[in-house]
PDB file of C-alpha atoms in Angstrom:
ATOM      1  CA  MET A   1       6.334 -26.298 -20.355  1.00  0.00           C
ATOM      2  CA  THR A   2       4.895 -24.856 -23.548  1.00  0.00           C
ATOM      3  CA  THR A   3       1.560 -25.345 -25.181  1.00  0.00           C
ATOM      4  CA  ARG A   4      -0.009 -24.091 -28.363  1.00  0.00           C
ATOM      5  CA  GLY A   5      -3.347 -22.714 -29.270  1.00  0.00           C
ATOM      6  CA  VAL A   6      -5.334 -20.539 -31.596  1.00  0.00           C
ATOM      7  CA  LEU A   7      -6.739 -17.037 -31.287  1.00  0.00           C
ATOM      8  CA  TYR A   8      -9.905 -16.568 -33.342  1.00  0.00           C
ATOM      9  CA  VAL A   9     -10.922 -12.950 -33.735  1.00  0.00           C
ATOM     10  CA  HIS A  10     -14.435 -13.413 -35.066  1.00  0.00           C
ATOM     11  CA  SER A  11     -15.255  -9.751 -35.563  1.00  0.00           C
ATOM     12  CA  ALA A  12     -13.492  -6.479 -34.945  1.00  0.00           C
ATOM     13  CA  PRO A  13     -14.067  -3.003 -36.352  1.00  0.00           C
ATOM     14  CA  ARG A  14     -11.226  -1.994 -38.694  1.00  0.00           C
ATOM     15  CA  ALA A  15      -9.971   0.664 -36.278  1.00  0.00           C
ATOM     16  CA  LEU A  16      -9.562  -1.947 -33.550  1.00  0.00           C
ATOM     17  CA  CYS A  17      -7.475  -4.388 -35.627  1.00  0.00           C
ATOM     18  CA  PRO A  18      -4.047  -2.803 -34.944  1.00  0.00           C
ATOM     19  CA  HIS A  19      -4.872  -2.620 -31.238  1.00  0.00           C
ATOM     20  CA  VAL A  20      -5.644  -6.348 -31.225  1.00  0.00           C
ATOM     21  CA  GLU A  21      -2.259  -7.017 -32.844  1.00  0.00           C
ATOM     22  CA  TRP A  22      -0.482  -4.832 -30.265  1.00  0.00           C
ATOM     23  CA  ALA A  23      -2.259  -6.560 -27.379  1.00  0.00           C
ATOM     24  CA  VAL A  24      -1.367 -10.035 -28.700  1.00  0.00           C
ATOM     25  CA  ALA A  25       2.240  -8.938 -29.300  1.00  0.00           C
ATOM     26  CA  GLY A  26       2.405  -7.619 -25.749  1.00  0.00           C
ATOM     27  CA  VAL A  27       1.371 -10.996 -24.356  1.00  0.00           C
ATOM     28  CA  LEU A  28       3.595 -13.062 -26.653  1.00  0.00           C
ATOM     29  CA  GLY A  29       6.591 -10.729 -26.459  1.00  0.00           C
ATOM     30  CA  ALA A  30       7.030 -10.640 -30.229  1.00  0.00           C
ATOM     31  CA  ARG A  31       5.720  -8.610 -33.139  1.00  0.00           C
ATOM     32  CA  VAL A  32       2.443  -9.972 -34.514  1.00  0.00           C
ATOM     33  CA  ASN A  33       0.904  -9.334 -37.934  1.00  0.00           C
ATOM     34  CA  LEU A  34      -2.532 -10.868 -38.279  1.00  0.00           C
ATOM     35  CA  ASP A  35      -4.047 -11.609 -41.680  1.00  0.00           C
ATOM     36  CA  TRP A  36      -7.399  -9.809 -41.625  1.00  0.00           C
ATOM     37  CA  ILE A  37     -10.290 -10.691 -43.915  1.00  0.00           C
ATOM     38  CA  ARG A  38     -13.788  -9.259 -44.058  1.00  0.00           C
ATOM     39  CA  GLN A  39     -16.357 -10.812 -41.744  1.00  0.00           C
ATOM     40  CA  PRO A  40     -19.499 -11.471 -43.823  1.00  0.00           C
ATOM     41  CA  ALA A  41     -21.625 -12.102 -40.711  1.00  0.00           C
ATOM     42  CA  ALA A  42     -21.172  -8.469 -39.608  1.00  0.00           C
ATOM     43  CA  PRO A  43     -20.495  -6.102 -42.509  1.00  0.00           C
ATOM     44  CA  GLY A  44     -17.866  -3.530 -41.656  1.00  0.00           C
ATOM     45  CA  THR A  45     -15.955  -5.879 -39.365  1.00  0.00           C
ATOM     46  CA  TRP A  46     -12.896  -8.050 -39.882  1.00  0.00           C
ATOM     47  CA  ARG A  47     -11.827 -11.507 -38.745  1.00  0.00           C
ATOM     48  CA  SER A  48      -8.505 -13.261 -38.242  1.00  0.00           C
ATOM     49  CA  GLU A  49      -7.007 -16.481 -36.902  1.00  0.00           C
ATOM     50  CA  PHE A  50      -3.598 -16.780 -35.311  1.00  0.00           C
ATOM     51  CA  SER A  51      -1.787 -19.911 -34.108  1.00  0.00           C
ATOM     52  CA  TRP A  52       0.399 -19.260 -31.122  1.00  0.00           C
ATOM     53  CA  GLN A  53       2.843 -21.154 -28.923  1.00  0.00           C
ATOM     54  CA  GLY A  54       3.736 -20.180 -25.380  1.00  0.00           C
ATOM     55  CA  GLU A  55       3.845 -21.114 -21.740  1.00  0.00           C
ATOM     56  CA  ALA A  56       0.831 -22.700 -20.077  1.00  0.00           C
ATOM     57  CA  GLY A  57      -1.443 -19.809 -19.093  1.00  0.00           C
ATOM     58  CA  THR A  58      -0.881 -17.850 -22.309  1.00  0.00           C
ATOM     59  CA  ALA A  59      -4.516 -18.337 -23.361  1.00  0.00           C
ATOM     60  CA  SER A  60      -5.631 -16.680 -20.139  1.00  0.00           C
ATOM     61  CA  LYS A  61      -3.281 -13.754 -20.721  1.00  0.00           C
ATOM     62  CA  LEU A  62      -4.524 -13.311 -24.296  1.00  0.00           C
ATOM     63  CA  ALA A  63      -8.166 -13.389 -23.203  1.00  0.00           C
ATOM     64  CA  SER A  64      -7.454 -10.874 -20.434  1.00  0.00           C
ATOM     65  CA  ALA A  65      -5.671  -8.538 -22.843  1.00  0.00           C
ATOM     66  CA  LEU A  66      -8.635  -8.549 -25.261  1.00  0.00           C
ATOM     67  CA  ARG A  67     -11.654  -8.770 -22.972  1.00  0.00           C
ATOM     68  CA  GLY A  68     -12.115  -5.062 -22.334  1.00  0.00           C
ATOM     69  CA  TRP A  69     -12.996  -4.084 -25.906  1.00  0.00           C
ATOM     70  CA  HIS A  70     -16.745  -4.061 -26.193  1.00  0.00           C
ATOM     71  CA  LEU A  71     -16.923  -4.368 -30.008  1.00  0.00           C
ATOM     72  CA  LEU A  72     -14.699  -7.446 -30.188  1.00  0.00           C
ATOM     73  CA  ARG A  73     -15.834 -11.072 -30.579  1.00  0.00           C
ATOM     74  CA  PHE A  74     -13.118 -13.647 -30.049  1.00  0.00           C
ATOM     75  CA  GLU A  75     -12.147 -17.099 -28.834  1.00  0.00           C
ATOM     76  CA  VAL A  76      -8.825 -18.337 -27.511  1.00  0.00           C
ATOM     77  CA  THR A  77      -8.002 -22.014 -27.205  1.00  0.00           C
ATOM     78  CA  ALA A  78      -5.034 -23.788 -25.662  1.00  0.00           C
ATOM     79  CA  GLU A  79      -4.149 -27.438 -26.017  1.00  0.00           C
ATOM     80  CA  PRO A  80      -3.480 -29.494 -22.892  1.00  0.00           C
ATOM     81  CA  CYS A  81       0.171 -30.029 -21.986  1.00  0.00           C
ATOM     82  CA  PRO A  82       1.868 -32.169 -19.335  1.00  0.00           C
ATOM     83  CA  THR A  83       1.496 -29.430 -16.701  1.00  0.00           C
ATOM     84  CA  ALA A  84      -1.932 -27.985 -17.560  1.00  0.00           C
ATOM     85  CA  GLU A  85      -5.348 -28.866 -18.910  1.00  0.00           C
ATOM     86  CA  GLY A  86      -6.530 -27.250 -22.119  1.00  0.00           C
ATOM     87  CA  GLU A  87      -8.581 -24.067 -22.062  1.00  0.00           C
ATOM     88  CA  ARG A  88     -11.177 -22.247 -24.086  1.00  0.00           C
ATOM     89  CA  TYR A  89     -12.192 -18.624 -23.724  1.00  0.00           C
ATOM     90  CA  SER A  90     -15.102 -17.127 -25.650  1.00  0.00           C
ATOM     91  CA  CYS A  91     -16.080 -13.466 -25.561  1.00  0.00           C
ATOM     92  CA  THR A  92     -18.955 -11.495 -27.054  1.00  0.00           C
ATOM     93  CA  PRO A  93     -20.057  -7.899 -26.511  1.00  0.00           C
ATOM     94  CA  ASP A  94     -23.404  -8.982 -25.052  1.00  0.00           C
ATOM     95  CA  LEU A  95     -22.343 -11.933 -22.899  1.00  0.00           C
ATOM     96  CA  GLY A  96     -18.840 -11.019 -21.810  1.00  0.00           C
ATOM     97  CA  ILE A  97     -16.286 -13.766 -21.299  1.00  0.00           C
ATOM     98  CA  PHE A  98     -16.733 -17.519 -20.854  1.00  0.00           C
ATOM     99  CA  HIS A  99     -13.966 -19.836 -19.677  1.00  0.00           C
ATOM    100  CA  ALA A 100     -13.855 -23.613 -19.776  1.00  0.00           C
ATOM    101  CA  VAL A 101     -11.232 -26.194 -18.998  1.00  0.00           C
ATOM    102  CA  THR A 102     -10.888 -28.751 -21.781  1.00  0.00           C
ATOM    103  CA  GLY A 103      -9.568 -32.275 -21.812  1.00  0.00           C
ATOM    104  CA  ILE A 104      -7.312 -33.970 -24.328  1.00  0.00           C
ATOM    105  CA  HIS A 105     -10.202 -34.581 -26.721  1.00  0.00           C
ATOM    106  CA  GLY A 106     -11.525 -31.024 -26.521  1.00  0.00           C
ATOM    107  CA  ASP A 107     -14.426 -31.842 -24.206  1.00  0.00           C
ATOM    108  CA  ILE A 108     -15.384 -29.232 -21.621  1.00  0.00           C
ATOM    109  CA  LEU A 109     -14.550 -30.419 -18.108  1.00  0.00           C
ATOM    110  CA  ILE A 110     -16.932 -29.020 -15.507  1.00  0.00           C
ATOM    111  CA  PRO A 111     -15.661 -29.091 -11.918  1.00  0.00           C
ATOM    112  CA  GLU A 112     -17.765 -31.035  -9.434  1.00  0.00           C
ATOM    113  CA  ASP A 113     -18.425 -27.995  -7.222  1.00  0.00           C
ATOM    114  CA  ARG A 114     -19.893 -26.042 -10.141  1.00  0.00           C
ATOM    115  CA  LEU A 115     -22.206 -28.960 -10.992  1.00  0.00           C
ATOM    116  CA  ARG A 116     -23.289 -29.257  -7.349  1.00  0.00           C
ATOM    117  CA  ALA A 117     -23.983 -25.495  -7.180  1.00  0.00           C
ATOM    118  CA  ALA A 118     -26.080 -25.645 -10.360  1.00  0.00           C
ATOM    119  CA  LEU A 119     -28.050 -28.581  -8.983  1.00  0.00           C
ATOM    120  CA  LEU A 120     -28.617 -26.772  -5.677  1.00  0.00           C
ATOM    121  CA  ARG A 121     -29.842 -23.582  -7.396  1.00  0.00           C
ATOM    122  CA  SER A 122     -32.199 -25.705  -9.455  1.00  0.00           C
ATOM    123  CA  GLN A 123     -33.509 -27.579  -6.405  1.00  0.00           C
ATOM    124  CA  ARG A 124     -34.175 -24.271  -4.633  1.00  0.00           C
ATOM    125  CA  GLY A 125     -36.206 -23.116  -7.626  1.00  0.00           C
ATOM    126  CA  GLU A 126     -33.800 -20.253  -8.357  1.00  0.00           C
ATOM    127  CA  THR A 127     -33.129 -21.462 -11.879  1.00  0.00           C
ATOM    128  CA  ASP A 128     -33.781 -24.238 -14.360  1.00  0.00           C
ATOM    129  CA  LEU A 129     -31.207 -27.066 -14.344  1.00  0.00           C
ATOM    130  CA  GLU A 130     -31.122 -27.215 -18.132  1.00  0.00           C
ATOM    131  CA  ALA A 131     -30.363 -23.487 -18.331  1.00  0.00           C
ATOM    132  CA  GLU A 132     -27.632 -23.826 -15.703  1.00  0.00           C
ATOM    133  CA  LEU A 133     -25.975 -26.712 -17.529  1.00  0.00           C
ATOM    134  CA  SER A 134     -26.259 -24.801 -20.794  1.00  0.00           C
ATOM    135  CA  LYS A 135     -24.302 -21.913 -19.258  1.00  0.00           C
ATOM    136  CA  LEU A 136     -21.684 -24.262 -17.790  1.00  0.00           C
ATOM    137  CA  LEU A 137     -21.135 -25.684 -21.280  1.00  0.00           C
ATOM    138  CA  GLY A 138     -20.937 -22.225 -22.891  1.00  0.00           C
ATOM    139  CA  LYS A 139     -24.006 -22.713 -25.077  1.00  0.00           C
ATOM    140  CA  PRO A 140     -25.104 -19.038 -25.041  1.00  0.00           C
ATOM    141  CA  TRP A 141     -21.619 -18.069 -26.308  1.00  0.00           C
ATOM    142  CA  ASP A 142     -21.641 -20.834 -28.914  1.00  0.00           C
ATOM    143  CA  ASP A 143     -25.079 -19.725 -30.119  1.00  0.00           C
ATOM    144  CA  GLU A 144     -23.955 -16.121 -30.494  1.00  0.00           C
ATOM    145  CA  LEU A 145     -20.583 -16.922 -32.088  1.00  0.00           C
ATOM    146  CA  GLU A 146     -21.700 -19.670 -34.480  1.00  0.00           C
ATOM    147  CA  PRO A 147     -22.620 -17.324 -37.371  1.00  0.00           C
ATOM    148  CA  PHE A 148     -19.209 -15.657 -37.007  1.00  0.00           C
ATOM    149  CA  ARG A 149     -17.318 -18.960 -37.069  1.00  0.00           C
ATOM    150  CA  TYR A 150     -18.271 -19.645 -40.656  1.00  0.00           C
ATOM    151  CA  ALA A 151     -15.571 -17.946 -42.658  1.00  0.00           C
ATOM    152  CA  GLY A 152     -16.168 -16.367 -46.016  1.00  0.00           C
ATOM    153  CA  GLU A 153     -14.234 -17.191 -49.133  1.00  0.00           C
ATOM    154  CA  GLY A 154     -10.498 -16.880 -48.738  1.00  0.00           C
ATOM    155  CA  ALA A 155     -10.440 -17.807 -45.056  1.00  0.00           C
ATOM    156  CA  PRO A 156      -7.445 -19.841 -43.946  1.00  0.00           C
ATOM    157  CA  VAL A 157      -7.828 -23.576 -43.485  1.00  0.00           C
ATOM    158  CA  ARG A 158      -7.066 -24.786 -39.966  1.00  0.00           C
ATOM    159  CA  TRP A 159      -5.263 -28.136 -39.886  1.00  0.00           C
ATOM    160  CA  LEU A 160      -5.476 -30.184 -36.715  1.00  0.00           C
ATOM    161  CA  HIS A 161      -2.204 -30.886 -34.934  1.00  0.00           C
ATOM    162  CA  GLN A 162      -3.266 -34.133 -33.344  1.00  0.00           C
ATOM    163  CA  VAL A 163      -5.502 -36.908 -34.565  1.00  0.00           C
ATOM    164  CA  VAL A 164      -7.348 -38.872 -31.919  1.00  0.00           C
TER     165      VAL A 164
END
């Protein structure tokens, strides 16, 4: 069963751009040419968006292929399909990688055991419940990536595939 998704490279140094293309091509099994534009949020870096289609699990493979490069900021999304939930991966140099399962409307689905563990840590006084829930929802990654999500002039327009 296939799904589709989007790779958002929010910022990459120019020298890293061909390596990103090679890594994506290696996962997808086909040559990939990304359209790179300057990233105004981090002068000297470049951004790109790439729509992909592949087997369920492709988002995970893309995120794994890109996660080791410290200077790279990216997100990978995958739409749900009949055999798999949707996914979202976010990665920043400071925070590392975040993974969330997403439902058909794009909402983050947090497994019950992770919620129970967060509640338990909070009850023990090990952490603040609000901070734990914030991490489960990916808020630190969203906060760091938000300035990079705003594209400069000339950025491609992303049309939604499905209207809910």
